[in-house]
Amino acid sequence: MTAVLITGTSSGIGRAAAQRLVRRPDLTVYATARKTETITELAESGARVLPLDVTDEESMRAAVEAVEAEHGAVGVLVNNAGFGEYGTIEETRLDGVRRQFETNVFGLSRMTQLVLPGMREAGRGRIVNIGSMGGRLVFPAGGYYHASKYAVEALTDALRFETAPFGIKVSLVEPGLIRTRFSGDAAQNLADSAVPSGPYAALNSAVDHQISESFRSKLLAAPPEVVATAIERAITAARPRSRYVVTPAAKVLVHTRRLLGGRFFDAYLRVQFKTAP
């Protein structure tokens, strides 16, 4: 049995991944959250439940040690925990940005550091980092969130090369718009950071509208189960891809940005958010 440790399973992508993977007889799934009472449903489905706060060193160590005590090593780490601190670069409070990087970047990094010795000793392992299409392109009022996901891109690329000689495979899953509570949290963070009569009021209003409309769109957004499917592929494929871009809309945006360059994408954003040239 391979032990799979998933961070951030209280909702959204993490919960969907745990629900999907727990059905597999070859995996023992460890679902984690800061408050285990939020994931009792996963325990009832067959997952092992552990408390885990990826901003707390003691909590991270305890979770990894609990899995290693039973299995010798963490077989698969899914770094999913994260959130979006939205707002313009000028107006967003940096204490929120620091909390975001502690979760999205440093928590992911520390969890990776903690599982790697056991994986190296076992001569195998998988690490799946949940990034975002937002690690490949940037929307206004999301700069700090995108910066955290760009960091995950870089860390994953370096890690994939560094760990390959030890039999450890590393993949990055890059979801597009996924219908989770992320959109509501992002909109709330945007509202909290925005100055109602400030210089970015019109832009913030346009961004808030786009968040609401885009995440409700059946064409642009998808349920978290589609990301769970990609995570399962990254875990089980004999030769997993380095990247899994999830949702058709995300694939179009990522490749359009790459092929047509920054000037075209800026023009697209001016139309989308109705800003002056």
GROMACS .gro file of C-alpha atoms in nm:
model
  277
    1MET     CA    1   0.000   0.000   0.000
    2THR     CA    2   0.128   0.344  -0.095
    3ALA     CA    3   0.072   0.623   0.157
    4VAL     CA    4  -0.065   0.944   0.004
    5LEU     CA    5  -0.048   1.260   0.216
    6ILE     CA    6  -0.267   1.547   0.092
    7THR     CA    7  -0.258   1.897   0.239
    8GLY     CA    8  -0.564   2.120   0.256
    9THR     CA    9  -0.850   1.869   0.219
   10SER     CA   10  -1.121   2.063   0.404
   11SER     CA   11  -1.278   2.176   0.077
   12GLY     CA   12  -1.235   2.214  -0.297
   13ILE     CA   13  -0.957   2.040  -0.485
   14GLY     CA   14  -0.803   1.874  -0.179
   15ARG     CA   15  -1.132   1.723  -0.069
   16ALA     CA   16  -1.214   1.603  -0.422
   17ALA     CA   17  -0.869   1.445  -0.454
   18ALA     CA   18  -0.904   1.262  -0.124
   19GLN     CA   19  -1.253   1.138  -0.217
   20ARG     CA   20  -1.126   1.006  -0.549
   21LEU     CA   21  -0.803   0.846  -0.428
   22VAL     CA   22  -0.957   0.676  -0.126
   23ARG     CA   23  -1.148   0.449  -0.364
   24ARG     CA   24  -0.825   0.294  -0.486
   25PRO     CA   25  -0.732  -0.030  -0.304
   26ASP     CA   26  -0.360   0.030  -0.362
   27LEU     CA   27  -0.351   0.362  -0.175
   28THR     CA   28  -0.380   0.465   0.187
   29VAL     CA   29  -0.497   0.826   0.185
   30TYR     CA   30  -0.408   1.066   0.464
   31ALA     CA   31  -0.642   1.365   0.450
   32THR     CA   32  -0.532   1.670   0.646
   33ALA     CA   33  -0.669   2.004   0.761
   34ARG     CA   34  -0.598   2.251   1.037
   35LYS     CA   35  -0.924   2.146   1.204
   36THR     CA   36  -0.994   1.775   1.167
   37GLU     CA   37  -1.362   1.824   1.246
   38THR     CA   38  -1.396   1.977   0.899
   39ILE     CA   39  -1.297   1.647   0.733
   40THR     CA   40  -1.494   1.388   0.928
   41GLU     CA   41  -1.675   1.301   0.605
   42LEU     CA   42  -1.343   1.192   0.454
   43ALA     CA   43  -1.273   0.972   0.756
   44GLU     CA   44  -1.611   0.808   0.705
   45SER     CA   45  -1.513   0.743   0.341
   46GLY     CA   46  -1.202   0.554   0.449
   47ALA     CA   47  -0.931   0.820   0.464
   48ARG     CA   48  -0.696   0.851   0.758
   49VAL     CA   49  -0.736   1.197   0.910
   50LEU     CA   50  -0.451   1.407   1.049
   51PRO     CA   51  -0.430   1.764   1.176
   52LEU     CA   52  -0.192   1.970   0.964
   53ASP     CA   53  -0.119   2.340   0.944
   54VAL     CA   54   0.140   2.409   0.674
   55THR     CA   55   0.241   2.732   0.845
   56ASP     CA   56   0.339   2.550   1.167
   57GLU     CA   57   0.665   2.353   1.187
   58GLU     CA   58   0.557   2.123   1.470
   59SER     CA   59   0.231   2.040   1.294
   60MET     CA   60   0.407   1.955   0.968
   61ARG     CA   61   0.666   1.736   1.139
   62ALA     CA   62   0.401   1.550   1.336
   63ALA     CA   63   0.195   1.471   1.026
   64VAL     CA   64   0.491   1.338   0.827
   65GLU     CA   65   0.619   1.137   1.124
   66ALA     CA   66   0.275   0.980   1.174
   67VAL     CA   67   0.270   0.854   0.815
   68GLU     CA   68   0.632   0.736   0.827
   69ALA     CA   69   0.572   0.550   1.153
   70GLU     CA   70   0.320   0.329   0.976
   71HIS     CA   71   0.457   0.310   0.622
   72GLY     CA   72   0.828   0.385   0.651
   73ALA     CA   73   0.797   0.675   0.409
   74VAL     CA   74   0.540   0.903   0.253
   75GLY     CA   75   0.482   0.747  -0.089
   76VAL     CA   76   0.304   1.045  -0.243
   77LEU     CA   77   0.284   1.406  -0.127
   78VAL     CA   78   0.013   1.625  -0.278
   79ASN     CA   79   0.091   1.988  -0.192
   80ASN     CA   80  -0.254   2.139  -0.229
   81ALA     CA   81  -0.300   2.385   0.059
   82GLY     CA   82  -0.324   2.744  -0.062
   83PHE     CA   83  -0.536   3.056  -0.099
   84GLY     CA   84  -0.550   3.377  -0.302
   85GLU     CA   85  -0.467   3.719  -0.157
   86TYR     CA   86  -0.625   3.952  -0.411
   87GLY     CA   87  -0.587   4.327  -0.454
   88THR     CA   88  -0.372   4.575  -0.644
   89ILE     CA   89   0.000   4.587  -0.579
   90GLU     CA   90  -0.026   4.931  -0.416
   91GLU     CA   91  -0.329   4.871  -0.194
   92THR     CA   92  -0.288   4.513  -0.070
   93ARG     CA   93  -0.163   4.484   0.287
   94LEU     CA   94   0.164   4.295   0.297
   95ASP     CA   95   0.080   4.104   0.614
   96GLY     CA   96  -0.181   3.916   0.409
   97VAL     CA   97   0.072   3.864   0.132
   98ARG     CA   98   0.318   3.718   0.380
   99ARG     CA   99   0.053   3.477   0.512
  100GLN     CA  100  -0.020   3.373   0.155
  101PHE     CA  101   0.346   3.299   0.080
  102GLU     CA  102   0.379   3.110   0.409
  103THR     CA  103   0.099   2.881   0.291
  104ASN     CA  104   0.140   2.867  -0.086
  105VAL     CA  105   0.520   2.864  -0.109
  106PHE     CA  106   0.700   2.807   0.222
  107GLY     CA  107   0.451   2.550   0.351
  108LEU     CA  108   0.479   2.358   0.024
  109SER     CA  109   0.858   2.381   0.042
  110ARG     CA  110   0.882   2.264   0.401
  111MET     CA  111   0.646   1.971   0.348
  112THR     CA  112   0.863   1.870   0.055
  113GLN     CA  113   1.180   1.891   0.263
  114LEU     CA  114   1.026   1.676   0.535
  115VAL     CA  115   0.916   1.389   0.308
  116LEU     CA  116   1.223   1.374   0.084
  117PRO     CA  117   1.465   1.189   0.317
  118GLY     CA  118   1.219   0.900   0.352
  119MET     CA  119   1.148   0.894  -0.020
  120ARG     CA  120   1.520   0.891  -0.104
  121GLU     CA  121   1.583   0.605   0.137
  122ALA     CA  122   1.294   0.411  -0.018
  123GLY     CA  123   1.426   0.482  -0.368
  124ARG     CA  124   1.089   0.604  -0.492
  125GLY     CA  125   0.818   0.862  -0.437
  126ARG     CA  126   0.592   1.112  -0.605
  127ILE     CA  127   0.534   1.478  -0.533
  128VAL     CA  128   0.242   1.657  -0.695
  129ASN     CA  129   0.233   2.033  -0.651
  130ILE     CA  130  -0.093   2.215  -0.716
  131GLY     CA  131  -0.006   2.529  -0.905
  132SER     CA  132  -0.237   2.727  -1.128
  133MET     CA  133  -0.271   2.860  -1.479
  134GLY     CA  134  -0.199   3.176  -1.277
  135GLY     CA  135   0.163   3.059  -1.262
  136ARG     CA  136   0.186   3.104  -1.639
  137LEU     CA  137  -0.005   3.432  -1.689
  138VAL     CA  138  -0.122   3.723  -1.477
  139PHE     CA  139  -0.452   3.904  -1.428
  140PRO     CA  140  -0.474   4.249  -1.265
  141ALA     CA  141  -0.542   4.269  -0.891
  142GLY     CA  142  -0.403   3.918  -0.858
  143GLY     CA  143  -0.033   3.996  -0.877
  144TYR     CA  144   0.060   3.869  -0.533
  145TYR     CA  145  -0.136   3.545  -0.580
  146HIS     CA  146   0.020   3.493  -0.923
  147ALA     CA  147   0.365   3.560  -0.776
  148SER     CA  148   0.314   3.274  -0.530
  149LYS     CA  149   0.213   3.040  -0.813
  150TYR     CA  150   0.504   3.150  -1.031
  151ALA     CA  151   0.724   3.055  -0.736
  152VAL     CA  152   0.563   2.709  -0.726
  153GLU     CA  153   0.643   2.672  -1.098
  154ALA     CA  154   1.012   2.744  -1.037
  155LEU     CA  155   1.037   2.523  -0.729
  156THR     CA  156   0.870   2.233  -0.908
  157ASP     CA  157   1.098   2.257  -1.211
  158ALA     CA  158   1.409   2.255  -0.993
  159LEU     CA  159   1.277   1.976  -0.771
  160ARG     CA  160   1.188   1.752  -1.064
  161PHE     CA  161   1.548   1.758  -1.187
  162GLU     CA  162   1.710   1.732  -0.842
  163THR     CA  163   1.511   1.430  -0.726
  164ALA     CA  164   1.500   1.226  -1.048
  165PRO     CA  165   1.822   1.032  -0.967
  166PHE     CA  166   1.656   0.902  -0.648
  167GLY     CA  167   1.352   0.756  -0.823
  168ILE     CA  168   1.126   1.045  -0.718
  169LYS     CA  169   0.888   1.182  -0.981
  170VAL     CA  170   0.754   1.537  -0.956
  171SER     CA  171   0.456   1.685  -1.138
  172LEU     CA  172   0.281   2.020  -1.141
  173VAL     CA  173  -0.097   2.042  -1.180
  174GLU     CA  174  -0.211   2.378  -1.319
  175PRO     CA  175  -0.587   2.424  -1.284
  176GLY     CA  176  -0.780   2.698  -1.453
  177LEU     CA  177  -1.097   2.832  -1.295
  178ILE     CA  178  -1.236   2.570  -1.057
  179ARG     CA  179  -1.569   2.608  -0.880
  180THR     CA  180  -1.460   2.604  -0.517
  181ARG     CA  181  -1.475   2.855  -0.234
  182PHE     CA  182  -1.153   3.005  -0.375
  183SER     CA  183  -1.352   3.257  -0.581
  184GLY     CA  184  -1.552   3.376  -0.283
  185ASP     CA  185  -1.241   3.407  -0.067
  186ALA     CA  186  -1.058   3.594  -0.345
  187ALA     CA  187  -1.349   3.835  -0.389
  188GLN     CA  188  -1.360   3.897  -0.013
  189ASN     CA  189  -0.985   3.960   0.000
  190LEU     CA  190  -1.020   4.201  -0.291
  191ALA     CA  191  -1.301   4.387  -0.113
  192ASP     CA  192  -1.096   4.405   0.207
  193SER     CA  193  -0.792   4.552   0.030
  194ALA     CA  194  -0.973   4.795  -0.202
  195VAL     CA  195  -1.010   5.164  -0.118
  196PRO     CA  196  -1.369   5.246  -0.226
  197SER     CA  197  -1.289   5.592  -0.360
  198GLY     CA  198  -0.925   5.520  -0.443
  199PRO     CA  199  -0.746   5.537  -0.776
  200TYR     CA  200  -0.811   5.169  -0.850
  201ALA     CA  201  -1.182   5.170  -0.766
  202ALA     CA  202  -1.296   5.114  -1.126
  203LEU     CA  203  -1.043   4.837  -1.183
  204ASN     CA  204  -1.132   4.664  -0.856
  205SER     CA  205  -1.499   4.674  -0.948
  206ALA     CA  206  -1.424   4.525  -1.291
  207VAL     CA  207  -1.210   4.251  -1.137
  208ASP     CA  208  -1.479   4.167  -0.883
  209HIS     CA  209  -1.734   4.139  -1.165
  210GLN     CA  210  -1.504   3.917  -1.371
  211ILE     CA  211  -1.436   3.686  -1.076
  212SER     CA  212  -1.808   3.644  -1.014
  213GLU     CA  213  -1.904   3.589  -1.377
  214SER     CA  214  -1.609   3.371  -1.476
  215PHE     CA  215  -1.637   3.125  -1.189
  216ARG     CA  216  -2.011   3.087  -1.255
  217SER     CA  217  -1.953   3.013  -1.623
  218LYS     CA  218  -1.993   2.649  -1.725
  219LEU     CA  219  -1.773   2.721  -2.026
  220LEU     CA  220  -1.483   2.877  -1.832
  221ALA     CA  221  -1.497   2.701  -1.494
  222ALA     CA  222  -1.503   2.335  -1.396
  223PRO     CA  223  -1.574   2.133  -1.081
  224PRO     CA  224  -1.285   2.026  -0.856
  225GLU     CA  225  -1.330   1.662  -0.959
  226VAL     CA  226  -1.153   1.732  -1.290
  227VAL     CA  227  -0.843   1.838  -1.099
  228ALA     CA  228  -0.869   1.528  -0.880
  229THR     CA  229  -0.857   1.320  -1.199
  230ALA     CA  230  -0.536   1.493  -1.308
  231ILE     CA  231  -0.384   1.436  -0.965
  232GLU     CA  232  -0.465   1.066  -0.988
  233ARG     CA  233  -0.296   1.047  -1.328
  234ALA     CA  234   0.015   1.219  -1.194
  235ILE     CA  235   0.027   0.970  -0.907
  236THR     CA  236  -0.037   0.651  -1.105
  237ALA     CA  237   0.118   0.706  -1.450
  238ALA     CA  238   0.435   0.509  -1.517
  239ARG     CA  239   0.580   0.822  -1.679
  240PRO     CA  240   0.389   1.118  -1.537
  241ARG     CA  241   0.392   1.447  -1.721
  242SER     CA  242   0.587   1.739  -1.581
  243ARG     CA  243   0.272   1.954  -1.614
  244TYR     CA  244  -0.102   1.892  -1.627
  245VAL     CA  245  -0.299   2.198  -1.738
  246VAL     CA  246  -0.660   2.145  -1.631
  247THR     CA  247  -0.971   2.279  -1.815
  248PRO     CA  248  -0.994   2.360  -2.186
  249ALA     CA  249  -1.017   2.734  -2.114
  250ALA     CA  250  -0.692   2.725  -1.915
  251LYS     CA  251  -0.514   2.546  -2.200
  252VAL     CA  252  -0.630   2.812  -2.449
  253LEU     CA  253  -0.523   3.101  -2.225
  254VAL     CA  254  -0.184   2.954  -2.136
  255HIS     CA  255  -0.091   2.873  -2.494
  256THR     CA  256  -0.230   3.201  -2.630
  257ARG     CA  257  -0.021   3.397  -2.378
  258ARG     CA  258   0.288   3.195  -2.466
  259LEU     CA  259   0.248   3.216  -2.843
  260LEU     CA  260   0.129   3.575  -2.886
  261GLY     CA  261   0.331   3.746  -2.617
  262GLY     CA  262   0.281   4.015  -2.358
  263ARG     CA  263   0.162   4.296  -2.585
  264PHE     CA  264  -0.129   4.093  -2.718
  265PHE     CA  265  -0.223   3.971  -2.370
  266ASP     CA  266  -0.217   4.327  -2.235
  267ALA     CA  267  -0.453   4.430  -2.515
  268TYR     CA  268  -0.683   4.141  -2.424
  269LEU     CA  269  -0.682   4.252  -2.059
  270ARG     CA  270  -0.764   4.612  -2.155
  271VAL     CA  271  -1.073   4.487  -2.335
  272GLN     CA  272  -1.163   4.243  -2.060
  273PHE     CA  273  -1.132   4.495  -1.780
  274LYS     CA  274  -1.222   4.804  -1.984
  275THR     CA  275  -0.918   5.008  -1.886
  276ALA     CA  276  -0.750   5.290  -2.075
  277PRO     CA  277  -0.450   5.212  -2.299
   0.00000   0.00000   0.00000
